Structures are given as C-alpha cells and as structure tokens.
Tab-separated table of C-alpha atoms and ligand atoms in Angstrom:
chain	number	residue	atom	x	y	z
A	1	MET	CA	-99.501	196.379	-16.958
A	2	LYS	CA	-99.918	193.351	-19.507
A	3	LYS	CA	-101.995	190.438	-19.488
A	4	SER	CA	-99.488	188.671	-21.786
A	5	PHE	CA	-97.363	189.262	-24.850
A	6	PRO	CA	-98.602	187.840	-28.148
A	7	GLU	CA	-96.128	185.275	-29.504
A	8	SER	CA	-94.998	187.869	-32.121
A	9	ASP	CA	-93.724	190.266	-29.424
A	10	MET	CA	-89.966	189.809	-28.817
A	11	ARG	CA	-90.682	190.126	-25.084
A	12	SER	CA	-92.931	186.887	-25.121
A	13	TRP	CA	-89.873	184.883	-23.690
A	14	PHE	CA	-91.045	186.204	-20.370
A	15	THR	CA	-94.154	184.166	-20.484
A	16	ARG	CA	-92.304	180.870	-21.370
A	17	LYS	CA	-89.418	181.249	-19.193
A	18	ARG	CA	-90.941	181.124	-15.682
A	19	CYS	CA	-88.203	180.780	-13.043
A	20	GLY	CA	-85.328	183.315	-13.213
A	21	MET	CA	-82.269	183.795	-10.854
A	22	PHE	CA	-81.744	187.268	-8.956
A	23	ILE	CA	-78.281	188.148	-8.031
A	24	HIS	CA	-77.345	190.967	-5.672
A	25	TRP	CA	-73.721	191.888	-5.921
A	26	GLY	CA	-71.875	195.239	-5.366
A	27	ILE	CA	-69.267	196.793	-3.044
A	28	TYR	CA	-71.664	195.908	-0.167
A	29	ALA	CA	-70.323	192.468	-0.359
A	30	VAL	CA	-67.348	193.789	1.142
A	31	GLY	CA	-68.999	194.711	4.325
A	32	GLY	CA	-70.903	191.439	4.139
A	33	ILE	CA	-73.855	192.848	6.184
A	34	HIS	CA	-76.502	194.200	3.769
A	35	GLU	CA	-77.135	195.670	0.334
A	36	GLN	CA	-78.494	198.557	2.419
A	37	GLU	CA	-75.752	198.801	4.915
A	38	ARG	CA	-75.784	202.386	4.757
A	39	TRP	CA	-79.520	203.054	5.304
A	40	ARG	CA	-80.369	200.080	7.810
A	41	TYR	CA	-77.036	199.912	9.775
A	42	GLY	CA	-75.904	203.635	9.697
A	43	THR	CA	-72.446	203.097	8.204
A	44	PRO	CA	-70.813	206.594	7.413
A	45	GLU	CA	-70.745	207.390	3.621
A	46	LYS	CA	-66.908	207.657	3.724
A	47	VAL	CA	-66.385	204.210	5.498
A	48	TYR	CA	-69.000	202.671	3.280
A	49	GLU	CA	-67.640	203.993	0.206
A	50	ALA	CA	-64.213	203.148	0.761
A	51	TYR	CA	-65.351	199.426	0.276
A	52	LYS	CA	-64.671	200.183	-3.473
A	53	ASP	CA	-61.030	200.524	-2.766
A	54	ARG	CA	-61.101	196.759	-1.303
A	55	PHE	CA	-63.518	195.266	-4.122
A	56	ASP	CA	-61.236	192.889	-5.899
A	57	PRO	CA	-63.348	189.664	-6.553
A	58	ARG	CA	-60.358	187.371	-7.786
A	59	LYS	CA	-62.587	184.593	-8.031
A	60	PHE	CA	-65.478	186.115	-10.081
A	61	ASP	CA	-65.812	183.715	-13.063
A	62	PRO	CA	-69.199	184.338	-14.983
A	63	ALA	CA	-68.914	180.853	-16.672
A	64	SER	CA	-69.107	179.144	-13.326
A	65	TRP	CA	-72.090	181.515	-12.174
A	66	LEU	CA	-73.890	180.715	-15.388
A	67	ASP	CA	-73.098	177.055	-15.220
A	68	MET	CA	-74.572	176.913	-11.697
A	69	ILE	CA	-77.651	178.843	-12.812
A	70	GLN	CA	-78.296	176.653	-15.761
A	71	GLU	CA	-77.647	173.424	-13.967
A	72	ASN	CA	-80.249	174.497	-11.413
A	73	GLY	CA	-82.812	175.012	-14.149
A	74	MET	CA	-83.108	178.838	-14.044
A	75	GLU	CA	-84.055	180.369	-17.258
A	76	TYR	CA	-82.907	183.982	-17.073
A	77	LEU	CA	-80.815	186.310	-14.952
A	78	VAL	CA	-81.573	189.578	-13.127
A	79	PHE	CA	-78.225	191.295	-12.200
A	80	THR	CA	-77.971	194.360	-9.997
A	81	ALA	CA	-76.241	196.961	-12.143
A	82	LYS	CA	-76.841	199.885	-9.792
A	83	HIS	CA	-78.379	199.559	-6.294
A	84	HIS	CA	-79.327	202.250	-3.879
A	85	ASP	CA	-75.935	202.964	-2.889
A	86	GLY	CA	-75.256	204.332	-6.554
A	87	PHE	CA	-72.184	202.289	-7.153
A	88	CYS	CA	-72.205	201.104	-10.686
A	89	MET	CA	-70.953	197.612	-11.910
A	90	TRP	CA	-70.325	198.802	-15.208
A	91	ASP	CA	-68.102	200.874	-17.057
A	92	THR	CA	-70.299	204.022	-16.915
A	93	ASN	CA	-69.198	207.605	-18.050
A	94	GLU	CA	-71.830	209.046	-15.989
A	95	THR	CA	-70.185	208.612	-12.579
A	96	PRO	CA	-66.476	207.738	-11.398
A	97	PHE	CA	-68.173	205.797	-8.384
A	98	ASN	CA	-67.937	202.399	-10.710
A	99	VAL	CA	-66.271	199.168	-10.977
A	100	MET	CA	-63.684	200.450	-13.066
A	101	ASN	CA	-62.094	202.476	-10.290
A	102	THR	CA	-61.810	199.542	-8.078
A	103	PRO	CA	-58.784	197.107	-7.699
A	104	PHE	CA	-60.634	194.924	-9.769
A	105	GLY	CA	-61.097	197.298	-12.515
A	106	LYS	CA	-63.000	195.186	-14.977
A	107	ASP	CA	-66.543	195.600	-16.171
A	108	VAL	CA	-68.754	193.293	-14.496
A	109	VAL	CA	-71.995	193.705	-16.326
A	110	GLY	CA	-69.690	193.326	-19.637
A	111	MET	CA	-68.282	190.157	-18.356
A	112	LEU	CA	-71.724	188.793	-17.501
A	113	SER	CA	-73.388	189.817	-20.492
A	114	GLU	CA	-70.880	188.240	-22.905
A	115	GLU	CA	-71.143	184.934	-20.876
A	116	CYS	CA	-75.047	185.335	-21.412
A	117	HIS	CA	-74.835	185.913	-24.951
A	118	LYS	CA	-72.446	182.810	-25.455
A	119	ARG	CA	-75.087	180.763	-24.059
A	120	ASP	CA	-78.116	182.620	-25.272
A	121	PHE	CA	-79.370	183.226	-21.802
A	122	PRO	CA	-81.581	186.205	-21.082
A	123	LEU	CA	-80.066	188.972	-19.037
A	124	GLU	CA	-82.010	191.636	-17.215
A	125	LEU	CA	-80.443	194.582	-15.206
A	126	TYR	CA	-81.598	195.767	-12.075
A	127	TYR	CA	-81.434	199.726	-11.668
A	128	SER	CA	-82.304	201.397	-8.375
A	129	CYS	CA	-84.118	204.775	-8.735
A	130	VAL	CA	-83.050	205.894	-5.271
A	131	ASP	CA	-79.472	206.758	-5.413
A	132	TRP	CA	-77.734	207.781	-2.173
A	133	HIS	CA	-74.463	208.800	-3.846
A	134	HIS	CA	-75.810	211.194	-6.516
A	135	LYS	CA	-76.062	214.684	-5.387
A	136	ALA	CA	-79.015	215.688	-7.431
A	137	TYR	CA	-81.232	212.633	-6.135
A	138	PRO	CA	-83.577	214.259	-3.862
A	139	ASN	CA	-82.839	212.325	-0.720
A	140	LEU	CA	-85.291	213.528	1.669
A	141	GLY	CA	-84.989	210.994	4.383
A	142	ARG	CA	-87.862	209.054	3.477
A	143	HIS	CA	-87.937	205.302	3.282
A	144	HIS	CA	-84.825	203.966	1.766
A	145	GLU	CA	-83.289	207.502	1.452
A	146	ILE	CA	-80.466	208.993	3.334
A	147	GLU	CA	-81.020	212.904	3.675
A	148	THR	CA	-78.555	214.919	1.583
A	149	ASP	CA	-77.964	218.477	1.246
A	150	PRO	CA	-81.050	219.739	-0.645
A	151	ALA	CA	-79.215	222.702	-2.031
A	152	PHE	CA	-77.997	220.106	-4.612
A	153	HIS	CA	-81.407	218.456	-5.238
A	154	ASP	CA	-82.438	218.616	-8.975
A	155	MET	CA	-84.742	215.962	-10.301
A	156	GLU	CA	-84.419	217.137	-13.769
A	157	GLU	CA	-80.565	216.607	-13.387
A	158	TYR	CA	-80.965	213.201	-11.809
A	159	MET	CA	-83.291	212.021	-14.750
A	160	ARG	CA	-80.766	213.045	-17.474
A	161	PHE	CA	-78.223	211.006	-15.406
A	162	VAL	CA	-80.741	207.969	-15.220
A	163	LYS	CA	-81.425	208.194	-18.801
A	164	ASN	CA	-77.817	208.438	-19.837
A	165	GLN	CA	-76.990	205.414	-17.587
A	166	ILE	CA	-79.900	203.227	-18.951
A	167	ARG	CA	-78.877	204.227	-22.640
A	168	GLU	CA	-75.615	203.018	-21.784
A	169	LEU	CA	-76.785	199.705	-20.401
A	170	CYS	CA	-79.136	199.301	-23.485
A	171	THR	CA	-76.605	200.195	-26.131
A	172	ASN	CA	-73.044	198.645	-24.971
A	173	TYR	CA	-74.010	195.224	-23.888
A	174	GLY	CA	-75.890	193.782	-26.929
A	175	THR	CA	-79.139	192.228	-26.239
A	176	ILE	CA	-80.768	192.912	-22.924
A	177	HIS	CA	-83.829	191.248	-21.705
A	178	GLY	CA	-85.128	193.780	-19.243
A	179	ILE	CA	-84.750	196.608	-16.957
A	180	TRP	CA	-85.784	195.833	-13.209
A	181	TRP	CA	-86.321	199.190	-11.607
A	182	ASP	CA	-86.617	199.453	-7.861
A	183	MET	CA	-87.638	201.976	-5.489
A	184	ASN	CA	-89.068	205.014	-7.180
A	185	VAL	CA	-89.578	206.636	-3.720
A	186	PRO	CA	-90.414	210.030	-5.217
A	187	GLY	CA	-93.210	208.467	-7.417
A	188	HIS	CA	-91.561	210.272	-10.500
A	189	VAL	CA	-93.385	209.549	-13.780
A	190	ASP	CA	-91.577	209.673	-17.032
A	191	GLU	CA	-92.637	207.185	-19.908
A	192	SER	CA	-89.913	208.413	-22.080
A	193	VAL	CA	-87.474	206.345	-20.347
A	194	HIS	CA	-89.549	203.253	-21.007
A	195	GLU	CA	-89.971	204.189	-24.802
A	196	MET	CA	-86.243	204.522	-25.077
A	197	ILE	CA	-85.783	201.023	-23.549
A	198	HIS	CA	-88.194	199.677	-25.845
A	199	SER	CA	-86.954	201.245	-28.999
A	200	LEU	CA	-83.306	200.267	-28.111
A	201	GLN	CA	-84.085	196.660	-26.699
A	202	PRO	CA	-87.291	195.288	-28.231
A	203	CYS	CA	-86.637	191.655	-26.113
A	204	ALA	CA	-86.711	193.867	-22.691
A	205	VAL	CA	-89.469	193.523	-20.338
A	206	ILE	CA	-89.749	196.441	-17.601
A	207	ASN	CA	-91.222	195.932	-14.277
A	208	ASN	CA	-93.641	198.044	-12.254
A	209	ARG	CA	-91.242	199.840	-9.922
A	210	GLY	CA	-89.880	202.489	-12.327
A	211	TYR	CA	-91.029	205.619	-13.995
A	212	GLY	CA	-94.134	204.391	-15.614
A	213	GLU	CA	-96.610	201.662	-15.349
A	214	GLY	CA	-94.288	198.774	-16.744
A	215	ASP	CA	-95.255	195.491	-18.026
A	216	TYR	CA	-95.599	193.365	-15.057
A	217	SER	CA	-96.129	193.401	-11.075
A	218	THR	CA	-93.676	192.360	-8.543
A	219	PRO	CA	-95.098	191.089	-5.272
A	220	GLU	CA	-91.811	190.565	-2.849
A	221	ARG	CA	-91.164	188.068	-0.021
A	222	ASN	CA	-94.259	186.723	1.797
A	223	PHE	CA	-97.264	187.084	-0.615
A	224	LEU	CA	-99.457	184.367	0.166
A	225	ASP	CA	-102.803	185.904	1.190
A	226	ASN	CA	-104.486	185.940	-2.340
A	227	GLY	CA	-107.103	183.410	-2.003
A	228	PHE	CA	-105.278	181.256	-4.485
A	229	LEU	CA	-106.545	182.962	-7.545
A	230	PRO	CA	-104.652	183.263	-10.758
A	231	PHE	CA	-103.017	186.473	-11.769
A	232	ALA	CA	-104.851	188.735	-13.941
A	233	ASN	CA	-101.535	190.446	-15.267
A	234	LEU	CA	-98.013	189.434	-15.771
A	235	THR	CA	-96.451	188.925	-12.279
A	236	GLU	CA	-92.954	187.937	-11.103
A	237	ALA	CA	-92.762	187.360	-7.404
A	238	CYS	CA	-89.062	187.362	-5.882
A	239	ASP	CA	-87.486	186.054	-2.768
A	240	SER	CA	-84.049	185.440	-1.552
A	241	VAL	CA	-82.380	182.268	-0.060
A	242	GLY	CA	-81.179	184.352	2.812
A	243	MET	CA	-83.777	185.599	5.587
A	244	ASN	CA	-81.844	188.903	6.216
A	245	ALA	CA	-80.567	190.288	3.273
A	246	TRP	CA	-80.634	189.967	-0.548
A	247	SER	CA	-76.831	190.418	-0.734
A	248	PHE	CA	-74.008	188.409	0.873
A	249	ARG	CA	-74.249	188.471	4.570
A	250	LYS	CA	-71.497	186.825	6.573
A	251	ASP	CA	-73.597	185.328	9.363
A	252	GLU	CA	-76.733	184.853	7.313
A	253	ASP	CA	-79.906	182.463	8.281
A	254	TYR	CA	-81.277	180.698	5.341
A	255	PHE	CA	-84.736	179.909	4.475
A	256	SER	CA	-85.866	176.077	4.301
A	257	VAL	CA	-85.956	174.539	0.891
A	258	ARG	CA	-89.516	173.626	1.564
A	259	LYS	CA	-90.688	177.241	2.211
A	260	LEU	CA	-88.818	178.477	-1.068
A	261	GLU	CA	-90.292	175.493	-3.142
A	262	LYS	CA	-93.621	176.342	-1.671
A	263	GLN	CA	-93.393	180.016	-2.817
A	264	ILE	CA	-92.134	178.944	-6.325
A	265	ALA	CA	-94.977	176.467	-6.580
A	266	LEU	CA	-97.618	178.944	-5.354
A	267	TYR	CA	-96.642	181.704	-7.964
A	268	THR	CA	-95.958	179.820	-10.949
A	269	ALA	CA	-99.055	177.721	-10.478
A	270	LEU	CA	-101.039	180.911	-10.489
A	271	GLY	CA	-99.599	181.827	-13.747
A	272	GLY	CA	-96.739	183.910	-12.483
A	273	ASN	CA	-92.827	184.064	-12.852
A	274	PHE	CA	-90.427	183.463	-9.890
A	275	LEU	CA	-87.012	185.094	-9.296
A	276	LEU	CA	-85.042	183.455	-6.679
A	277	ASN	CA	-82.106	185.582	-5.279
A	278	ALA	CA	-78.606	184.788	-3.923
A	279	GLY	CA	-75.688	186.948	-3.254
A	280	PRO	CA	-72.074	186.063	-3.750
A	281	ASP	CA	-69.396	187.109	-1.403
A	282	ALA	CA	-66.743	189.928	-1.917
A	283	GLU	CA	-64.535	187.356	-3.898
A	284	GLY	CA	-67.491	186.496	-6.239
A	285	VAL	CA	-68.276	183.199	-4.792
A	286	PHE	CA	-71.647	181.923	-3.757
A	287	PRO	CA	-71.619	180.742	-0.050
A	288	SER	CA	-72.013	177.068	0.426
A	289	PRO	CA	-75.474	177.147	2.117
A	290	ALA	CA	-76.764	179.061	-0.687
A	291	LYS	CA	-75.344	176.700	-3.345
A	292	LYS	CA	-76.951	173.937	-1.494
A	293	ILE	CA	-80.215	175.445	-1.510
A	294	LEU	CA	-80.218	176.346	-5.190
A	295	ARG	CA	-79.078	172.879	-6.189
A	296	GLU	CA	-82.029	171.199	-4.308
A	297	ILE	CA	-84.728	173.618	-5.605
A	298	GLY	CA	-83.199	173.080	-9.061
A	299	LYS	CA	-83.379	169.086	-8.876
A	300	TRP	CA	-86.975	169.576	-7.648
A	301	TYR	CA	-88.078	172.317	-10.080
A	302	GLY	CA	-86.670	170.012	-12.803
A	303	GLN	CA	-89.099	167.156	-11.800
A	304	VAL	CA	-92.257	169.383	-11.248
A	305	LYS	CA	-91.795	172.250	-13.690
A	306	LYS	CA	-94.056	170.923	-16.462
A	307	ALA	CA	-96.981	170.877	-13.907
A	308	LEU	CA	-96.086	174.188	-12.171
A	309	THR	CA	-96.065	176.036	-15.481
A	310	ALA	CA	-99.449	174.512	-16.837
A	311	PRO	CA	-102.494	176.668	-17.037
A	312	PRO	CA	-104.077	177.210	-13.394
A	313	CYS	CA	-107.246	175.423	-12.852
A	314	PRO	CA	-108.617	176.996	-9.388
A	315	GLY	CA	-111.822	175.641	-8.005
A	316	LEU	CA	-111.773	172.328	-9.904
A	317	VAL	CA	-110.879	170.421	-6.766
A	318	LYS	CA	-112.151	171.982	-3.628
A	319	ASN	CA	-109.264	170.979	-1.258
A	320	ALA	CA	-107.754	174.150	0.404
A	321	SER	CA	-104.345	172.636	0.735
A	322	PHE	CA	-103.502	172.303	-2.960
A	323	LEU	CA	-103.622	174.105	-6.308
A	324	CYS	CA	-104.395	172.540	-9.685
A	325	THR	CA	-103.113	173.205	-13.027
A	326	GLY	CA	-103.418	171.259	-16.226
A	327	GLU	CA	-105.365	171.260	-19.533
A	328	GLY	CA	-106.704	168.451	-21.987
A	329	ASP	CA	-106.026	164.857	-20.485
A	330	THR	CA	-103.824	166.324	-17.590
A	331	LEU	CA	-104.498	167.636	-14.103
A	332	ASN	CA	-101.790	168.407	-11.613
A	333	LEU	CA	-102.153	168.494	-8.077
A	334	ILE	CA	-99.659	170.795	-6.137
A	335	LEU	CA	-99.595	169.772	-2.581
A	336	LEU	CA	-98.657	173.125	-0.960
A	337	ASP	CA	-98.644	171.053	2.387
A	338	PRO	CA	-97.769	167.629	3.084
A	339	PRO	CA	-100.693	165.227	2.922
A	340	ALA	CA	-102.142	164.135	6.503
A	341	GLY	CA	-101.727	160.662	5.626
A	342	GLU	CA	-101.783	157.882	2.915
A	343	THR	CA	-105.106	158.733	1.345
A	344	LEU	CA	-105.817	162.161	-0.505
A	345	ASN	CA	-109.989	162.473	-1.085
A	346	LEU	CA	-110.427	165.065	-3.804
A	347	GLU	CA	-113.411	167.097	-2.995
A	348	GLY	CA	-115.881	167.740	-5.553
A	349	PHE	CA	-113.919	165.715	-8.167
A	350	ALA	CA	-115.312	162.410	-9.392
A	351	ILE	CA	-113.401	161.234	-12.661
A	352	LEU	CA	-110.953	158.148	-12.402
A	353	PRO	CA	-107.640	158.794	-13.990
A	354	GLU	CA	-105.820	156.129	-15.978
A	355	GLU	CA	-102.731	157.065	-14.140
A	356	ALA	CA	-101.797	158.971	-10.953
A	357	ARG	CA	-98.126	159.782	-10.603
A	358	ILE	CA	-96.187	161.548	-8.021
A	359	LEU	CA	-93.852	163.535	-10.225
A	360	ASN	CA	-91.131	163.958	-7.483
A	361	THR	CA	-90.335	160.155	-7.255
A	362	GLY	CA	-91.979	158.876	-10.287
A	363	GLU	CA	-93.985	156.666	-7.975
A	364	GLU	CA	-97.722	155.730	-8.866
A	365	ALA	CA	-100.728	156.230	-6.301
A	366	VAL	CA	-103.636	153.959	-6.404
A	367	ALA	CA	-106.700	155.783	-7.650
A	368	THR	CA	-110.154	154.765	-6.830
A	369	LEU	CA	-113.720	156.411	-7.068
A	370	GLU	CA	-115.678	155.595	-4.083
A	371	PRO	CA	-117.742	157.284	-1.330
A	372	MET	CA	-115.653	158.577	1.440
A	373	SER	CA	-116.008	156.438	4.591
A	374	TYR	CA	-116.126	159.322	7.115
A	375	THR	CA	-118.821	161.428	5.528
A	376	LEU	CA	-122.242	160.736	5.011
A	377	GLY	CA	-122.579	161.712	1.455
A	378	LYS	CA	-122.815	158.676	-0.893
A	379	GLU	CA	-121.178	160.474	-3.799
A	380	PRO	CA	-118.258	158.775	-5.138
A	381	ARG	CA	-115.026	160.863	-5.021
A	382	LEU	CA	-111.568	160.370	-6.385
A	383	ARG	CA	-109.306	159.025	-3.818
A	384	LEU	CA	-105.549	158.630	-4.171
A	385	ARG	CA	-104.251	156.044	-1.757
A	386	LYS	CA	-101.171	154.583	-0.762
A	387	LEU	CA	-99.391	157.688	-0.815
A	388	PRO	CA	-95.929	157.571	0.805
A	389	ALA	CA	-97.089	160.116	3.254
A	390	ASP	CA	-93.983	160.109	5.622
A	391	ARG	CA	-91.746	160.656	2.719
A	392	MET	CA	-93.609	163.507	1.189
A	393	ASN	CA	-92.679	166.201	4.002
A	394	ASP	CA	-89.637	167.814	2.997
A	395	SER	CA	-90.344	169.036	-0.632
A	396	VAL	CA	-93.559	170.213	-2.271
A	397	GLN	CA	-95.032	167.209	-3.894
A	398	VAL	CA	-97.009	167.192	-7.331
A	399	ILE	CA	-98.962	164.442	-8.339
A	400	ARG	CA	-100.090	164.201	-11.941
A	401	LEU	CA	-103.420	162.666	-13.126
A	402	LYS	CA	-103.605	161.302	-16.623
A	403	PHE	CA	-107.186	160.835	-17.948
A	404	ALA	CA	-108.543	158.757	-21.058
A	405	ALA	CA	-109.725	161.812	-22.681
A	406	ASP	CA	-109.476	165.585	-22.600
A	407	VAL	CA	-111.376	166.506	-19.856
A	408	ILE	CA	-109.721	169.518	-17.939
A	409	VAL	CA	-110.310	172.900	-19.230
A	410	PRO	CA	-108.463	175.784	-17.622
A	411	ALA	CA	-109.469	178.883	-16.045
A	412	LYS	CA	-110.063	181.698	-18.402
A	413	VAL	CA	-107.741	184.781	-17.980
A	414	PRO	CA	-109.340	186.956	-15.476
A	415	GLU	CA	-110.672	190.263	-16.527
A	416	THR	CA	-110.329	192.609	-13.226
A	417	GLU	CA	-107.507	192.697	-10.685
A	418	ASN	CA	-106.376	194.289	-7.736
A	419	ARG	CA	-103.014	196.127	-7.164
A	420	ASP	CA	-101.044	192.992	-7.505
A	421	GLY	CA	-102.753	191.587	-10.445
A	422	ILE	CA	-105.091	189.231	-8.559
A	423	ARG	CA	-108.645	188.585	-9.420
A	424	GLN	CA	-110.938	189.102	-6.370
A	425	ASP	CA	-113.777	186.995	-7.390
A	426	LEU	CA	-113.590	183.366	-8.497
A	427	SER	CA	-116.692	183.027	-10.556
A	428	GLU	CA	-115.220	183.326	-13.902
A	429	SER	CA	-111.844	182.210	-13.523
A	430	GLN	CA	-112.791	178.690	-12.340
A	431	GLY	CA	-111.437	175.814	-14.288
A	432	ILE	CA	-113.878	173.511	-15.841
A	433	CYS	CA	-114.333	169.717	-15.770
A	434	ARG	CA	-115.848	168.214	-18.967
A	435	ASP	CA	-118.100	164.866	-18.700
A	436	LEU	CA	-116.382	162.031	-19.971
B	1	LIG	C1	-86.552	195.579	-1.874
B	1	LIG	C2	-85.232	195.814	-0.930
B	1	LIG	C3	-84.115	195.880	-2.060
B	1	LIG	C4	-83.813	194.555	-2.896
B	1	LIG	C5	-85.259	194.498	-3.603
B	1	LIG	C6	-85.152	193.124	-4.441
B	1	LIG	O1	-86.847	196.549	-2.575
B	1	LIG	O2	-85.293	197.104	-0.541
B	1	LIG	O3	-82.768	195.900	-1.317
B	1	LIG	O4	-82.869	194.878	-3.813
B	1	LIG	O5	-86.154	194.344	-2.582
B	1	LIG	O6	-86.663	193.190	-4.837
C-alpha cells in the first residue's frame, strides 16, 4: 500500500480529491431488495437473471447524475461495472450476460464515461472478483458465494475472463481513474492484472480488495475504533446512505445526515478519503430521500471541506470529543459530537487566536485565555465562549482558529500501521504547537 503518490505520479489526483460518490446500479435495481439479492435472500438464479429482460431505465440520464454529484461537491465517481451477480453494465465480448442484451440495450459504462470525460470528472470502475454467473469461478459456498457445479470450476479460465474484461474496461472508455475491486474470496494473487491496469491507465488507482496489494486500504461502514490516529497509508472509507443495502431498496431505511457527516469528518480529518454511496432505481432515478441526504451533506461539505482536508494534528488539543487539523496560522477543531454547552475549554492548549469562526454558519465565537473555573489548575486555557450550542446539534460543526503567526505544525506521516493503515502509537504522530 502507498503512503502517498508523488505529485509527478498521474495517480496523485487521489490525494487531492478526497470525497467521492459511489453508485451501485445493475439489474438488482429491478428486484429493489439488495445488490446481493441472490445470496442474501435466496432468489433462484432463473428468477433473478430474468430481471435482465426487464431492465429498461428510460429515465437514465448521465448528465443529471453528474450534475447532482458535482452540485453536492463530490469529486470523483466509482461505478459498479460488474457486481457479484456477474451482470456487466458495459458492452463486453466476454459474456452475453450484459446490458446490451436488455430492453435498454445501451452501454451504461460508455454513457457514463462519456459524460465524465466531457466534464473532466474522474471515473473509477468497481469490479467484483466473486462472480455468481460465471461457471469457471470457484463458487464453493464460502461467504458471498453461491455454490455451483465444481466440475466447471477453473480459476485459470476465470482469470483469463477477468483480465480480458479489465482490458476492455481499460481500453474502450478513454481515461479511467481506477479499478475498485471487491471480494477476492479465494485470496487469489496475480499482480499481472495490476501491472496491466497501470500500463493501460496511468491515472488509475487500485484498491486493496483485488488480486494484489493495491494502492490503498478500504475500511467500510462503521469503523470508528482507531484511537483517532491519522492513517499511515492511503485510505478510502465508504458507506451508503441506505442502512440495509448499497443498491436501490424499495423500503430502505436511511442513515441520519449527522451520522454520515461524522463518518466523513472522521476519515477525512485523519487523512483519508471518503466514498458516499447511493443506488438509483430501475428507471435510473435516485430515490428522493437519498437525494435530500446527498444535498444536505454536499452543502455541509462545501462549508467545512477546507478544514477537513487540512493536515491532521492529533494530540494538539487533548479533548476527546473532537479532531484537529491545520497548519501554519490555522487550527481547525472538528466537533464530532455537539458541544455540551456554550463554552468549549481546550485542554492543554493556551494560545489566543485572532479569530474563532464556526465555519458552518460563519458566526464568530468569543475566544479568551483564562484558568477554568471548575478545575483547581491556575494555568490559563483557551476558552471558546458564546457558542450557539442549541443550534450545533444537527450537523458536525467545525471551528477555525486563526492565529497571528504560524504556530501549528501538523503530525508527521506515521511510519508503522496496522491492517487498516492506522498507526498504533501516538508518540511520533502528534502535532506540535510552536511558541509565539
Ligand atoms: C461489501 C458488500 C458489497 C458492496 C461493497 C461496497 O463488500 O458485500 O455488496 O458492493 O461492500 O464496499
């Protein structure tokens, strides 16, 4: 896995564009239950695969998808070219089980990539290693697998199919910004696939769920127990607006805007990227609740993005309920939980800023340096007073402190990491506060 990409590397866009949109769309939208309907709900193969004959998304309009994505401040797109069901959303020569053989009959990946190219908007393609349709894939009934006849299983043949398909995706659609693998259940290793992607598509980043190590790690859904330490390697977390599925689900329950904002804030402020997912219905339209959530998050992200994507400064302020980012004359306090009241005392921090501004609303807080009344310590602390506490509950708030001089030195890039790229020990990765 990579710590970063040097500026000269064509993949370095990934370290500048930090929040992307994930879209799960395929014939599973016809069922409207789950992208893994066959595995999770036991729908028989014949019944499921007949969804293909009803896939006719008359309202699919790549321009309106891209408008929505861009208006909401997302900076790249990851789209499901092939999910576990094996259905392909592009015009592939490798299997007839593809979108050209539906009533719709148009190349969805082609239409989307064309729109992305017009706007210079990075497009990555999701590709599932597990394949429930291809007879050669060794479906042995492990997790995310539906047992098939072992007489046909042949990993070599399957890998030939995968490589041919990835070559198609990397050759027929102009610049592709990444291959987003998922579910290499057999743990098969074949770095030659990654080498081929690199040689055909120098801008393409590759995640760590495929046939080799990849460039970055991919924690998913709830992943909060990391001690708030910055990521040692490139990381991209993801979650969906829907609580039960990644694809369109008729009776979906949605996450709160606050919970999703908190996740985005957490991962980006620790140096990672975030992919926010939604699934359009069988017509090609995003459900209204999903659109509303994306709009609200987009508005918020626009207000606080600069602070979230500034370098992480863990340990600079000791309060457990917020994260710090910043550099030079700026320190950002990212309040993962709403403040308990109108005053925030910054533990272990005693430099008076020239300005303390709540980025969400533009309001100013009153900054003072004084000992805290409820502790015995006489040491002065930075206090932020007169916060609009009751109006800070429904969104993740960010306060930006501006100092008269460059006092903030961000954390060093950590050297060691665990599986998800998280440093275990804080000592070297603390930010430093210079004397004025
Ligand atoms: C999990 C799910 C899969 C989904 C993916 C997105 O791997 O099994 O359905 O596409 O998460 O990250």
